Every structure is written in structure tokens, then in C-alpha cells.
Tab-separated table of C-alpha atoms in Angstrom:
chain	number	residue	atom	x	y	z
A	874	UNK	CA	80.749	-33.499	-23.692
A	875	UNK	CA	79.325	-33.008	-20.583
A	876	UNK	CA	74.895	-32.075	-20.456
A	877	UNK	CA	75.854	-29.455	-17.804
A	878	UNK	CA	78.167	-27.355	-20.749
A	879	UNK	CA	77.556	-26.291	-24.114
A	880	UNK	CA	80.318	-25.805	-26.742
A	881	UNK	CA	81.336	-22.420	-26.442
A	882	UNK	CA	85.211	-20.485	-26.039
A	883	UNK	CA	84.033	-19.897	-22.107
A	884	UNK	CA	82.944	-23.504	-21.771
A	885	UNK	CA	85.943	-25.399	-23.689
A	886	UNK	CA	87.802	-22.973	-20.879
A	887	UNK	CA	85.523	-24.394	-18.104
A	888	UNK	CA	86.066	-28.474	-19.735
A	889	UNK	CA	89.673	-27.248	-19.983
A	890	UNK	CA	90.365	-26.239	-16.339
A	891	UNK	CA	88.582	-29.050	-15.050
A	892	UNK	CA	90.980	-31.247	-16.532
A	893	UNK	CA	94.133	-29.135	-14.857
A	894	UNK	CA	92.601	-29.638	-11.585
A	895	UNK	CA	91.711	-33.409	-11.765
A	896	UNK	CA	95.263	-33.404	-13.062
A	897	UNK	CA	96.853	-31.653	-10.044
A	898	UNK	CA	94.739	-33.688	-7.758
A	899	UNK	CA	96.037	-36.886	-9.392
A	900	UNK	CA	99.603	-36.729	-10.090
A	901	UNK	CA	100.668	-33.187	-7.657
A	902	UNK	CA	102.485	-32.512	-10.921
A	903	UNK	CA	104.031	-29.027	-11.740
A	904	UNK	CA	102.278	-26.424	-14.691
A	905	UNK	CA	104.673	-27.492	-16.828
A	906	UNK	CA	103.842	-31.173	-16.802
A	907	UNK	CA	100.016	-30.896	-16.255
A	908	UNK	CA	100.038	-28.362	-19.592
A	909	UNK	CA	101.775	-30.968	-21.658
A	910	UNK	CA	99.475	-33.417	-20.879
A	911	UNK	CA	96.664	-30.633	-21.525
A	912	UNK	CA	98.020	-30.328	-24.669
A	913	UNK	CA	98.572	-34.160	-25.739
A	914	UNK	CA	94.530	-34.382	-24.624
A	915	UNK	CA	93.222	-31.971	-26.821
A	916	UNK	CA	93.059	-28.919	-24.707
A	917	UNK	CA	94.231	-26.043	-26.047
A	918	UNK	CA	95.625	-23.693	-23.450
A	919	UNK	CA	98.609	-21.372	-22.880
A	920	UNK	CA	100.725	-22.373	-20.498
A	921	UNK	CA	100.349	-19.096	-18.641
A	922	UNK	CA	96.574	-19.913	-18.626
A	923	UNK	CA	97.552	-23.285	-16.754
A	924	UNK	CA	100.005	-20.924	-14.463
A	925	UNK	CA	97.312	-18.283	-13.294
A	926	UNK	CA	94.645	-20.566	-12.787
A	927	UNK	CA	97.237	-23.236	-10.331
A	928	UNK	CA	99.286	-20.560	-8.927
A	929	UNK	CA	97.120	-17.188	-8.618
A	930	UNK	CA	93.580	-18.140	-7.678
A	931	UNK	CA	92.254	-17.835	-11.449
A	932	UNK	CA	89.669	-20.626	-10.970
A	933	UNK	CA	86.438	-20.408	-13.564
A	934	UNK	CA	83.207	-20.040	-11.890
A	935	UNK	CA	81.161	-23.282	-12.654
A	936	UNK	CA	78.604	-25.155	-10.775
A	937	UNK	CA	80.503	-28.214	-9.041
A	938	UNK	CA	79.655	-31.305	-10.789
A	939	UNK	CA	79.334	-34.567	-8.715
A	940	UNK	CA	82.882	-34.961	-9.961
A	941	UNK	CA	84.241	-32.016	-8.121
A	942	UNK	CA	82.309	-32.617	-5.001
A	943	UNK	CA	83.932	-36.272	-5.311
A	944	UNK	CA	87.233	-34.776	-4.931
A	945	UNK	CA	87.065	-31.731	-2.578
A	946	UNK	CA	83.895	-31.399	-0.724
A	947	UNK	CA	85.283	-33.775	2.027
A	948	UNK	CA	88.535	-31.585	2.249
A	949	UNK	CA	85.968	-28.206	2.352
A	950	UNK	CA	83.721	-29.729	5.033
A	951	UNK	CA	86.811	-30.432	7.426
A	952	UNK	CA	88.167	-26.370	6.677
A	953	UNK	CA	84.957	-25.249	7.443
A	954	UNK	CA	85.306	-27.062	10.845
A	955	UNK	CA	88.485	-26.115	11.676
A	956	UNK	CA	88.231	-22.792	10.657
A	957	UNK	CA	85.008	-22.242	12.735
A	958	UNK	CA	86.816	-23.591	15.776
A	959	UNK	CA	89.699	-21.543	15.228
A	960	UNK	CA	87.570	-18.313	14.511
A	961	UNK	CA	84.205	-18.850	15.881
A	962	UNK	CA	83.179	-15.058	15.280
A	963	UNK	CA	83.758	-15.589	11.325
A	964	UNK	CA	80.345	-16.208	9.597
A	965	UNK	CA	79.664	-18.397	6.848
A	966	UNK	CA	80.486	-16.119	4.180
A	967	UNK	CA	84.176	-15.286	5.797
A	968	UNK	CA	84.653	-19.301	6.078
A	969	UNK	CA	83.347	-20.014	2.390
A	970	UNK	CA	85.489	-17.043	1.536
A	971	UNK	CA	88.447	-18.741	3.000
A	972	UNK	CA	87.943	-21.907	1.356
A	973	UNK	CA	87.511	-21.105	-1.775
A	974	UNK	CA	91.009	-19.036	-1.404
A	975	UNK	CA	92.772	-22.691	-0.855
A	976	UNK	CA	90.413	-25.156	-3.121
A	977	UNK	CA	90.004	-24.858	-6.644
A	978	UNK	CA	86.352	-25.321	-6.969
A	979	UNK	CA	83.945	-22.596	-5.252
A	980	UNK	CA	81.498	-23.701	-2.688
A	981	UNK	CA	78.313	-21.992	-1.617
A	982	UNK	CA	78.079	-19.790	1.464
A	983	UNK	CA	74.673	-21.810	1.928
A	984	UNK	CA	76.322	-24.915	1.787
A	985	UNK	CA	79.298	-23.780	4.158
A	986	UNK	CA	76.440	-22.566	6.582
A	987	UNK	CA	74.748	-25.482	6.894
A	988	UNK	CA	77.900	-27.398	7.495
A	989	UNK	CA	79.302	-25.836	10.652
A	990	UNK	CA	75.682	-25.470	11.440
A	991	UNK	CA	75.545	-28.843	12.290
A	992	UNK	CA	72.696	-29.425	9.596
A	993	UNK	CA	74.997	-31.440	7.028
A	994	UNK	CA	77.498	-33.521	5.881
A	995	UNK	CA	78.959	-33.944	2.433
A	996	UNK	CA	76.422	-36.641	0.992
A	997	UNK	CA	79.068	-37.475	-1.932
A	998	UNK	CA	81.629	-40.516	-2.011
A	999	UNK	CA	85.271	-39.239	-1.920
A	1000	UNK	CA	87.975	-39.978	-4.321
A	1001	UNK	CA	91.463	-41.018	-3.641
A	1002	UNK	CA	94.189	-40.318	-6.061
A	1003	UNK	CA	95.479	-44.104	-7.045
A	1004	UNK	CA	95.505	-46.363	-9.959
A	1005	UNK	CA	92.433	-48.485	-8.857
A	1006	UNK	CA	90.563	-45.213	-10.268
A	1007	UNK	CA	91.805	-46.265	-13.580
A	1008	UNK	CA	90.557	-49.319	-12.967
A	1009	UNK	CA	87.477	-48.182	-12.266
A	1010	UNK	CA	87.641	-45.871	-15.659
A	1011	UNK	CA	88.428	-49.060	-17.642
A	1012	UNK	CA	85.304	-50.511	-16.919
A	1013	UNK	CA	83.404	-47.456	-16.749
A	1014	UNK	CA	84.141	-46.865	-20.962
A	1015	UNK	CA	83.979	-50.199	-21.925
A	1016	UNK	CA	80.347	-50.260	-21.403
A	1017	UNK	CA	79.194	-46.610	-20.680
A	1018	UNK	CA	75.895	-47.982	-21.485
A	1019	UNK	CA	75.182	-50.389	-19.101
A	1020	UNK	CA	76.935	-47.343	-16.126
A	1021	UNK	CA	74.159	-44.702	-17.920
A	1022	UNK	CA	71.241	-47.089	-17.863
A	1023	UNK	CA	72.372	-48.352	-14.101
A	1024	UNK	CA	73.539	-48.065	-10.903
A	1025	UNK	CA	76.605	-50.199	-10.792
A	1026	UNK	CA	77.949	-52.957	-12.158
A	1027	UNK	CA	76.326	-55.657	-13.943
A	1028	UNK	CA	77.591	-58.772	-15.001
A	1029	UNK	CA	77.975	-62.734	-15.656
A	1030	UNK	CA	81.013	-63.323	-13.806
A	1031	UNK	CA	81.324	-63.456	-9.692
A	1032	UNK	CA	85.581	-62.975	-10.122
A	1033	UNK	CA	84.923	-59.522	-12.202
A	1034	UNK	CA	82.378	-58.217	-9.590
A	1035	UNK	CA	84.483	-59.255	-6.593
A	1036	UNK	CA	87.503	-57.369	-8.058
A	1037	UNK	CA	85.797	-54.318	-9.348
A	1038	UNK	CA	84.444	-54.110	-5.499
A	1039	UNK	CA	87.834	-54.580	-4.374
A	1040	UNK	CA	89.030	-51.446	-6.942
A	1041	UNK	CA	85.957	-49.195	-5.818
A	1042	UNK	CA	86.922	-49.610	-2.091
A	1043	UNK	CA	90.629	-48.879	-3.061
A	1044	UNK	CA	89.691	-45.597	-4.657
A	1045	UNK	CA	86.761	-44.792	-1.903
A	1046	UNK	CA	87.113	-46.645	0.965
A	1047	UNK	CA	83.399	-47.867	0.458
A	1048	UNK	CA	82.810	-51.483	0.373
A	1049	UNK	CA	80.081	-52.428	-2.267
A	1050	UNK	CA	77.910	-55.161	-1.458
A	1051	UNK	CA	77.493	-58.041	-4.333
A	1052	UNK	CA	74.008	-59.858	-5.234
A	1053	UNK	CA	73.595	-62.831	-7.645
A	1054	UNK	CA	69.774	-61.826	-9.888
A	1055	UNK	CA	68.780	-63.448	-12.418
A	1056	UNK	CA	72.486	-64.856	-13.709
A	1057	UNK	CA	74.124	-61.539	-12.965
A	1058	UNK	CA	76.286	-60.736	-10.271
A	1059	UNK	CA	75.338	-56.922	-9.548
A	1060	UNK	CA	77.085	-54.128	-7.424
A	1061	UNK	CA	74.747	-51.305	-6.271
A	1062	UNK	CA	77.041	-47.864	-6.333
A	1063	UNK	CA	74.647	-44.853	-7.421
A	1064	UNK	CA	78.169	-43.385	-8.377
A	1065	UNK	CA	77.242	-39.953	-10.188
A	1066	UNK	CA	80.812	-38.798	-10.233
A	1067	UNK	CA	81.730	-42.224	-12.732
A	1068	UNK	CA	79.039	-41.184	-15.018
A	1069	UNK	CA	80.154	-37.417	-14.917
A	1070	UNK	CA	83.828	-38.632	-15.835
A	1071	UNK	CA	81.979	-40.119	-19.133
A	1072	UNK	CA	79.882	-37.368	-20.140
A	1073	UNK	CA	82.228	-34.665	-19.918
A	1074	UNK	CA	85.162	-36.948	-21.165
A	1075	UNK	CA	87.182	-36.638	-18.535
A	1076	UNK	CA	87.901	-40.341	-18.304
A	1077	UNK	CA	90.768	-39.390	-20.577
A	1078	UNK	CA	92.423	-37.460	-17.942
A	1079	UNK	CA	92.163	-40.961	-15.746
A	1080	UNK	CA	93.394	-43.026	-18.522
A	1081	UNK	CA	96.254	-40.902	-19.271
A	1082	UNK	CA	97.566	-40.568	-15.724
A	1083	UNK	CA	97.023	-44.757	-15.001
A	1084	UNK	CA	96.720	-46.181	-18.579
A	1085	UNK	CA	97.770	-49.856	-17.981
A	1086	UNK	CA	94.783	-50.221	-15.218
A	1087	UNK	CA	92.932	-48.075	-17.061
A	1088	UNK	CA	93.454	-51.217	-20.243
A	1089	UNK	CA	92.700	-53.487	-17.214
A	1090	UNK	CA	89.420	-52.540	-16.531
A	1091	UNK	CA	88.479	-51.892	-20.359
A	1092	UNK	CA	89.770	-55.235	-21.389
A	1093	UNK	CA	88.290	-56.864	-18.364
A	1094	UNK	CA	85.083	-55.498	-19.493
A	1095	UNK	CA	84.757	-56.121	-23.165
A	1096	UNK	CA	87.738	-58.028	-24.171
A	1097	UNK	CA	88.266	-61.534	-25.643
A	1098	UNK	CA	91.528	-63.507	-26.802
A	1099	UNK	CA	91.063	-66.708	-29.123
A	1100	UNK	CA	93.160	-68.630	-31.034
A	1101	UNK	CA	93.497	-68.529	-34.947
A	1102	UNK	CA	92.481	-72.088	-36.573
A	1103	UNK	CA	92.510	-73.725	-39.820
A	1104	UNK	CA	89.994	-76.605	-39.160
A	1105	UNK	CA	90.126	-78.607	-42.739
A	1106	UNK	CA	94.300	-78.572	-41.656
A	1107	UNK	CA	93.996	-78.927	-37.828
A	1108	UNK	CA	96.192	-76.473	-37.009
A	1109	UNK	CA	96.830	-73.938	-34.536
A	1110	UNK	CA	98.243	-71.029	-35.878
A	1111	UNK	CA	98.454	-67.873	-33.855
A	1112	UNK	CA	96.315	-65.895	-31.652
A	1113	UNK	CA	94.042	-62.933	-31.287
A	1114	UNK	CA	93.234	-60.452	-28.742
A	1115	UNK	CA	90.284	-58.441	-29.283
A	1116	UNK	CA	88.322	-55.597	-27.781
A	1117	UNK	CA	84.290	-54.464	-28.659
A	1118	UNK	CA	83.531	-50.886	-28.049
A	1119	UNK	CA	80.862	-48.324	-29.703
A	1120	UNK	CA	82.495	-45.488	-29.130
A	1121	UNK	CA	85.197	-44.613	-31.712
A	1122	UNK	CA	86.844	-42.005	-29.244
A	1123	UNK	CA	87.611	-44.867	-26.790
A	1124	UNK	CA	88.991	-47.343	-29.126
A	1125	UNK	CA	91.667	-44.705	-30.245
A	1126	UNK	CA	92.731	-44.123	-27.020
A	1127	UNK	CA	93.319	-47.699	-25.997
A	1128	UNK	CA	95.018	-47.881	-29.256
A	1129	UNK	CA	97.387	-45.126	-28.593
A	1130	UNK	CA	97.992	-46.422	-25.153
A	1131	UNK	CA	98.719	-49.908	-26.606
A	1132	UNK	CA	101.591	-48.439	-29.475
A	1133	UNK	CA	102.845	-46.555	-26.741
A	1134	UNK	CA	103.424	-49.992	-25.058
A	1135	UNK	CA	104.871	-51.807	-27.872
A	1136	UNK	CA	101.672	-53.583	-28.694
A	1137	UNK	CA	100.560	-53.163	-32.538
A	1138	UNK	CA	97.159	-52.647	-33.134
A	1139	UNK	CA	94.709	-52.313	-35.932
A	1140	UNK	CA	90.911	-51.550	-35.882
A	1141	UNK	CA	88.347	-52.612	-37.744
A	1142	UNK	CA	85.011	-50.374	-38.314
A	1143	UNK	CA	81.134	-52.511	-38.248
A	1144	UNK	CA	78.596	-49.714	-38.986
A	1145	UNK	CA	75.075	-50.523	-38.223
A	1146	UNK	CA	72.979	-52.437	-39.680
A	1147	UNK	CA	68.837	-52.657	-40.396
A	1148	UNK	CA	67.784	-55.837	-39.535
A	1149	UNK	CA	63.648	-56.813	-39.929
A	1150	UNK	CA	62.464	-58.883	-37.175
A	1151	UNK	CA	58.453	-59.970	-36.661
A	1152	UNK	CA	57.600	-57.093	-38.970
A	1153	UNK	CA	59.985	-54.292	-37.265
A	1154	UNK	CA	62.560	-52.494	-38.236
A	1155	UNK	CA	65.997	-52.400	-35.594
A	1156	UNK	CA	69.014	-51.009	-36.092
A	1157	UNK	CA	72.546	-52.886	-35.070
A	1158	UNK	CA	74.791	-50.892	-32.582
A	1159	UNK	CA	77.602	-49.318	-34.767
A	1160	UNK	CA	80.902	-50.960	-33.155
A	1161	UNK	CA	84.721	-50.418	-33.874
A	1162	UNK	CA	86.796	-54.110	-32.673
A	1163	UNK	CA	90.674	-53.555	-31.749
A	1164	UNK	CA	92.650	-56.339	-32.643
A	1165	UNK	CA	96.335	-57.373	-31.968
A	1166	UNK	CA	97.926	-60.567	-33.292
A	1167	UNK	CA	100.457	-62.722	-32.758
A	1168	UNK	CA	102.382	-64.642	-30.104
A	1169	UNK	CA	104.943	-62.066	-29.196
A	1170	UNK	CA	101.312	-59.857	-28.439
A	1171	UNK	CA	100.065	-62.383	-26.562
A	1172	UNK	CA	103.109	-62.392	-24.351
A	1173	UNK	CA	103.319	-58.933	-23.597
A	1174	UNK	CA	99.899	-58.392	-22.797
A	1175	UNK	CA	99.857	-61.002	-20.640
A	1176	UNK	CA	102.368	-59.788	-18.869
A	1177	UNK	CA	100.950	-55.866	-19.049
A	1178	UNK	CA	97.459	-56.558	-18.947
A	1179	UNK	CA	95.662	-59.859	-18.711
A	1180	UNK	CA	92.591	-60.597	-17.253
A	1181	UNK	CA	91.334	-60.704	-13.941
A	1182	UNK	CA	88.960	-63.456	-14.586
A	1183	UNK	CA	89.468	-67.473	-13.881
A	1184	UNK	CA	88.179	-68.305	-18.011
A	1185	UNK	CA	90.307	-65.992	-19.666
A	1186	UNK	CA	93.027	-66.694	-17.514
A	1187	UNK	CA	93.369	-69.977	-18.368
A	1188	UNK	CA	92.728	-69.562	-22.169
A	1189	UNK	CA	95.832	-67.707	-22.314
A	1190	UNK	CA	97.975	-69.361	-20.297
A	1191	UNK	CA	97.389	-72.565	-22.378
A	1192	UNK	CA	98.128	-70.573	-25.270
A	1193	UNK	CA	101.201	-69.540	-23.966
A	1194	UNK	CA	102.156	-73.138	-23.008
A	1195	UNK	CA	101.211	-74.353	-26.811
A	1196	UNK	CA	103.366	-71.117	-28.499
A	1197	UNK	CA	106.364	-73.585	-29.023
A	1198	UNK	CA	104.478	-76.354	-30.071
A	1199	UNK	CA	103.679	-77.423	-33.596
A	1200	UNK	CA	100.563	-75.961	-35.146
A	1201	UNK	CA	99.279	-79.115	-35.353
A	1202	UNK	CA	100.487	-80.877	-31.936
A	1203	UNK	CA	98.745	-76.885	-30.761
A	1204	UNK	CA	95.121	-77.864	-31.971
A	1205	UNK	CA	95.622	-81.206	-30.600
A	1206	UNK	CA	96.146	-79.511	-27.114
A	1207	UNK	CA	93.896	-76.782	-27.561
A	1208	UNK	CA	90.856	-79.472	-28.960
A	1209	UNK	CA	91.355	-81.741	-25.274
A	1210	UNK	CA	90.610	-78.368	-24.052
A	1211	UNK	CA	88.135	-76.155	-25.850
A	1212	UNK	CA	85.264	-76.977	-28.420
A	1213	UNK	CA	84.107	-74.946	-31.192
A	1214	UNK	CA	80.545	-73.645	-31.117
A	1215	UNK	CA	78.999	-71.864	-33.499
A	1216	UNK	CA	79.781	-68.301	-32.500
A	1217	UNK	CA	83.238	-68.638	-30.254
A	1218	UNK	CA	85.288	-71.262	-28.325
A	1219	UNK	CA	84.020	-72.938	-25.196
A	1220	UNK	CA	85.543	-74.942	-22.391
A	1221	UNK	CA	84.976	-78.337	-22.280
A	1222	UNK	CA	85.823	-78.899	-18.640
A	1223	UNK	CA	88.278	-77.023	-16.253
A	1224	UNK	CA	91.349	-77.266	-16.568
A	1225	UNK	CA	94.580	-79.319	-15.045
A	1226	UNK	CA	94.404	-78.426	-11.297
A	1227	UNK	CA	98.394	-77.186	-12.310
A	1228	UNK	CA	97.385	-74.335	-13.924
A	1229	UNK	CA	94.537	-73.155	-11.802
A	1230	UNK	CA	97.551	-73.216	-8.744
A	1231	UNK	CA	99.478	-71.257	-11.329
A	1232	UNK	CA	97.059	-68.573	-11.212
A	1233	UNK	CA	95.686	-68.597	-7.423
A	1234	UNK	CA	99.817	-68.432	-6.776
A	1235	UNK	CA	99.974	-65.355	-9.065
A	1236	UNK	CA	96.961	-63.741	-7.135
């Protein structure tokens, strides 16, 4: 829930109509269609409620997150232009009047007065509608931590930095700059409007209107896929795709999204721990892991949702080529390959120049 709203009927209304309008501004669908979809994401509203509020002017008076300045503060400053040009005896107040008529958020006289003042601009990135916000989303949740704490992304791999850049321009035509420090490749995007989407749970709203690149960014960001060995036999048996997240919320939405796919999936629960280190007490993160298994799995979410990244890339596509094999003739492959450490699998050296054209084709 967001820190701006508390818990009561009035504000559940508030959470609830800022979901119908990031709806409307995403998909353009009907009252109909966005209540469903209300309804299927935990908000309970009539569907008259959902009628007034798109169709006669019933907007809730809230303060405009960074969320909602995201997605119509652009569109307000360039009404407040126009309309000043086209009526240049209207005062603020008429002009804010005006546009809060035709938006669904309410802005400020002050603010409207200091834009066809000349004194301001909108200092807030805009947001397009389009599935690189899911994207976006993906990666947001799968560490909401490391997007709290920060002020962008964060981490080990150049590929996964380059393409969430790519993703953020898509969505906001601003094109992040990416700096190698201390083994991290790091994006700089003070982006209050992803952390809003987080705190007030919103995100759902973006997964549910782009949920397989909303799965790409979340599996891009904590997800893993290994294969499933019996050492003392030397045989390859199956496979495993994982995904790490501490929040239980997001988990069952991925799942959902996943069975809704085809793709079984199961969960398993680690609650933290109490571990004494140097005389201290520190307690373990408590995690929930999503797992699907199997070949067929691996297949499909290959071919739904991957990775974006050269190392995981190639792990499964050798482990597609070795499905037909024999479990043993698949460790024998899989050993030239990969060597077993003594927390996960690691590459020994890249791999056959065949596959790496395989995937450079593919991109």
C-alpha cells in the first residue's frame, strides 16, 4: 500500500480509481473491460462506480502522486498552452478549470499559473502506454529493494543494463546513460513514478495488462534455470527453472500468470532464519522460490520468456539441444560444458561460436 494512503473505505476508493485510470490510459479499454479486470485485481467496485467516474467527471480528489504526473502532466502542460493561446483573457483558474474537465487527475491553479506564466515546465518523465513498461515492472518487483534503496538499476551483467536502457527509452523516450563501478554496471534514473507503482501496488495493473514482459523483466532479474543431476549415476535428468522473490504477493502473481500460460508451477516457502555471526545476531531474508520442471517447461518458456542475457541464453539452449539425448550421453555434454561448484553450475569456457550466432541471429 502506498505511504501517501491509509486503509480506509475513502482510500481503498482512491487505490481503486487509480487503478481504472492507469487502466484506461493503458489499454483505451471500455467500463466494462477495465471493471473486470478491477475485479480479477482485487478491487471491489460496482460497475456503475467504474461508469461515473470514466464517463461523468466523478474523479476522487487526491494529491497526484509522481505516478499520475508521469502520465498526464505533459498532456496538462500542452492544454494549458493551447488554451491560453486560444483564450488569452481566461486566467489560471478558468484554464485549470478546463483541464481538469478533460483529465482525470486534478491539477493546481498554482501549478497551471506558473505554466503559461512561462515560470515552468513539467519536471516529471512521461509515460507511454507499451509493453516495455512491463518490462520495466518485471524488474522493478523482482528486486523492489535494490529500486527503494537506489536510483536505478544495479547490476553484474552489461547485456541486462543495456536492455533495461533500451526498455526505459521505449516507455520514456529518455536514454539512460550506463557506468561500470566497482563490478556493477549501473543506470542512474531517479524514477519516483517506478517506486510509486511498488508502494501502492499498482505494478499489478502493469503486469496484468503486459504479463509476458512483465515475466521478462522479473525473470531477467531474479531468475535461474539448471539442470537436474544424479552425480554417483552421471546422468542428466531434467531441468529446472527457478525464480527468488521476498515478497509472497509477487510470486503469486507470476504464478497465476504462468498457469494461465500453460506453465505448471509450484512454490516453495524459506522463512527466515537467525544466524550468529562474530557475536551478532542477523536475521535471513524470508524468501518464497517458484519452480517449474521439466522439458516440455523448458520449451515453452523458452519460447514465451527466456532471458535476455548471453549466460542464460546459452544454458538453455544447450539444454534444449541435450532434451533428446540419453541422460547419460546429456551429462556427458553438459560436463564439456559446465562444472559444478559448490553452490550452482558454472561455465567452463564459452561456448561453440554456433550457438552464440544462434542467438545474435535471434536478436
Amino acid at each position: 500500500m502506498s505511504n501517501s494512503y491509509g486503509q480506509g473505505r475513502e482510500d481503498i476508493y482512491v487505490n481503486a480509481y487509480r487503478a481504472t485510470i492507469l487502466l484506461r490510459f493503458l489499454t483505451g479499454w471500455g467500463k466494462r473491460k477495465i471493471w473486470r479486470a478491477l475485479l480479477k485485481l482485487g478491487y471491489k467496485v460496482s460497475i456503475n462506480t467504474v461508469n461515473h467516474w470514466l464517463h461523468h467527471n466523478k474523479k476522487h480528489r487526491f494529491r497526484p502522486s509522481s505516478l499520475e504526473k508521469a502520465l498526464f502532466y505533459h498532456q496538462a502542460y500542452e492544454m494549458a498552452i493551447i488554451v491560453k493561446k486560444l483564450h488569452p483573457n481566461w486566467g489560471y483558474k478558468k484554464i485549470s478549470s478546463y483541464i481538469n474537465k478533460h483529465l482525470p487527475i486534478r491539477v493546481p491553479g498554482l501549478t497551471v499559473y506558473f505554466w503559461i506564466t512561462g515560470r515552468s515546465k513539467p519536471n516529471t518523465t512521461p509515460i507511454k502506454p507499451c509493453p516495455a513498461l512491463g518490462y520495466l515492472v518485471g524488474v522493478l518487483v523482482g528486486d523492489h529493494k535494490r529500486t527503494k534503496d537506489g536510483h536505478g538499476l544495479s547490476v553484474k551483467n552489461k547485456e541486462f543494463a543495456k536492455y533495461y536502457a533500451k526498455k526505459y527509452w521505449e516507455t520514456t523516450g529518455v536514454k539512460l546513460k550506463i557506468h561500470e563501478k566497482d563490478g556493477y554496471w549501473k543506470t542512474y534514473d531517479n524514477a519516483g513514478w517506478l517506486k510509486e507503482l511498488w508502494y501502492s501496488k499498482l505494478w499489478k495493473v502493469v503486469a496484468y495488462v503486459y504479463p509476458l514482459e512483465f515475466l521478462k523483466g522479473l525473470f531477467d532479474s531474479e531468475g535461474a534455470v539448471s539442470p537436474r543431476v544424479d552425480h554417483k549415476k552421471r546422468a542428466l535428468y531434467s531441468v529446472k527453472i527457478s525464480l527468488v522473490n521476498g515478497d509472497r504477493e509477487v510470486i503469486g502473481f507470476a504464478k497465476k500468470i504462468l498457469v494461465d500460460y500453460g506453465l505448471k508451477a509450484s512454490e516453495h516457502h524459506i522463512p527466515p532464519k537467525v544466524k550468529a555471526k562474530k557475536g551478532k545476531s542477523k536475521k535471513s531474508r524470508e524468501l518464497w522460490i517458484l519452480y517449474m520442471y521439466g522439458w516440455e517447461s523448458l520449451e515453452k518458456f523458452a519460447t514465451l520468456i527466456g532471458f535476455r542475457e548471453s549466460k542464460r541464453k546459452r544454458r538453455i539452449l544447450l539444454l534444449l539441444k541435450l532434451r533428446h539425448l540419453k541422460p547419460s550421453e546429456r551429462f556427458k555434454e553438459w560436463s564439456k560444458h559446465y562444472r559444478r561448484s559448490s553452490v550452482h553450475w558454472e561455465e567452463k569456457l564459452p561456448l561453440f561460436t554456433k550457438i552464440i550466432k544462434n542467438i545474435e541471429n535471434k536478436n
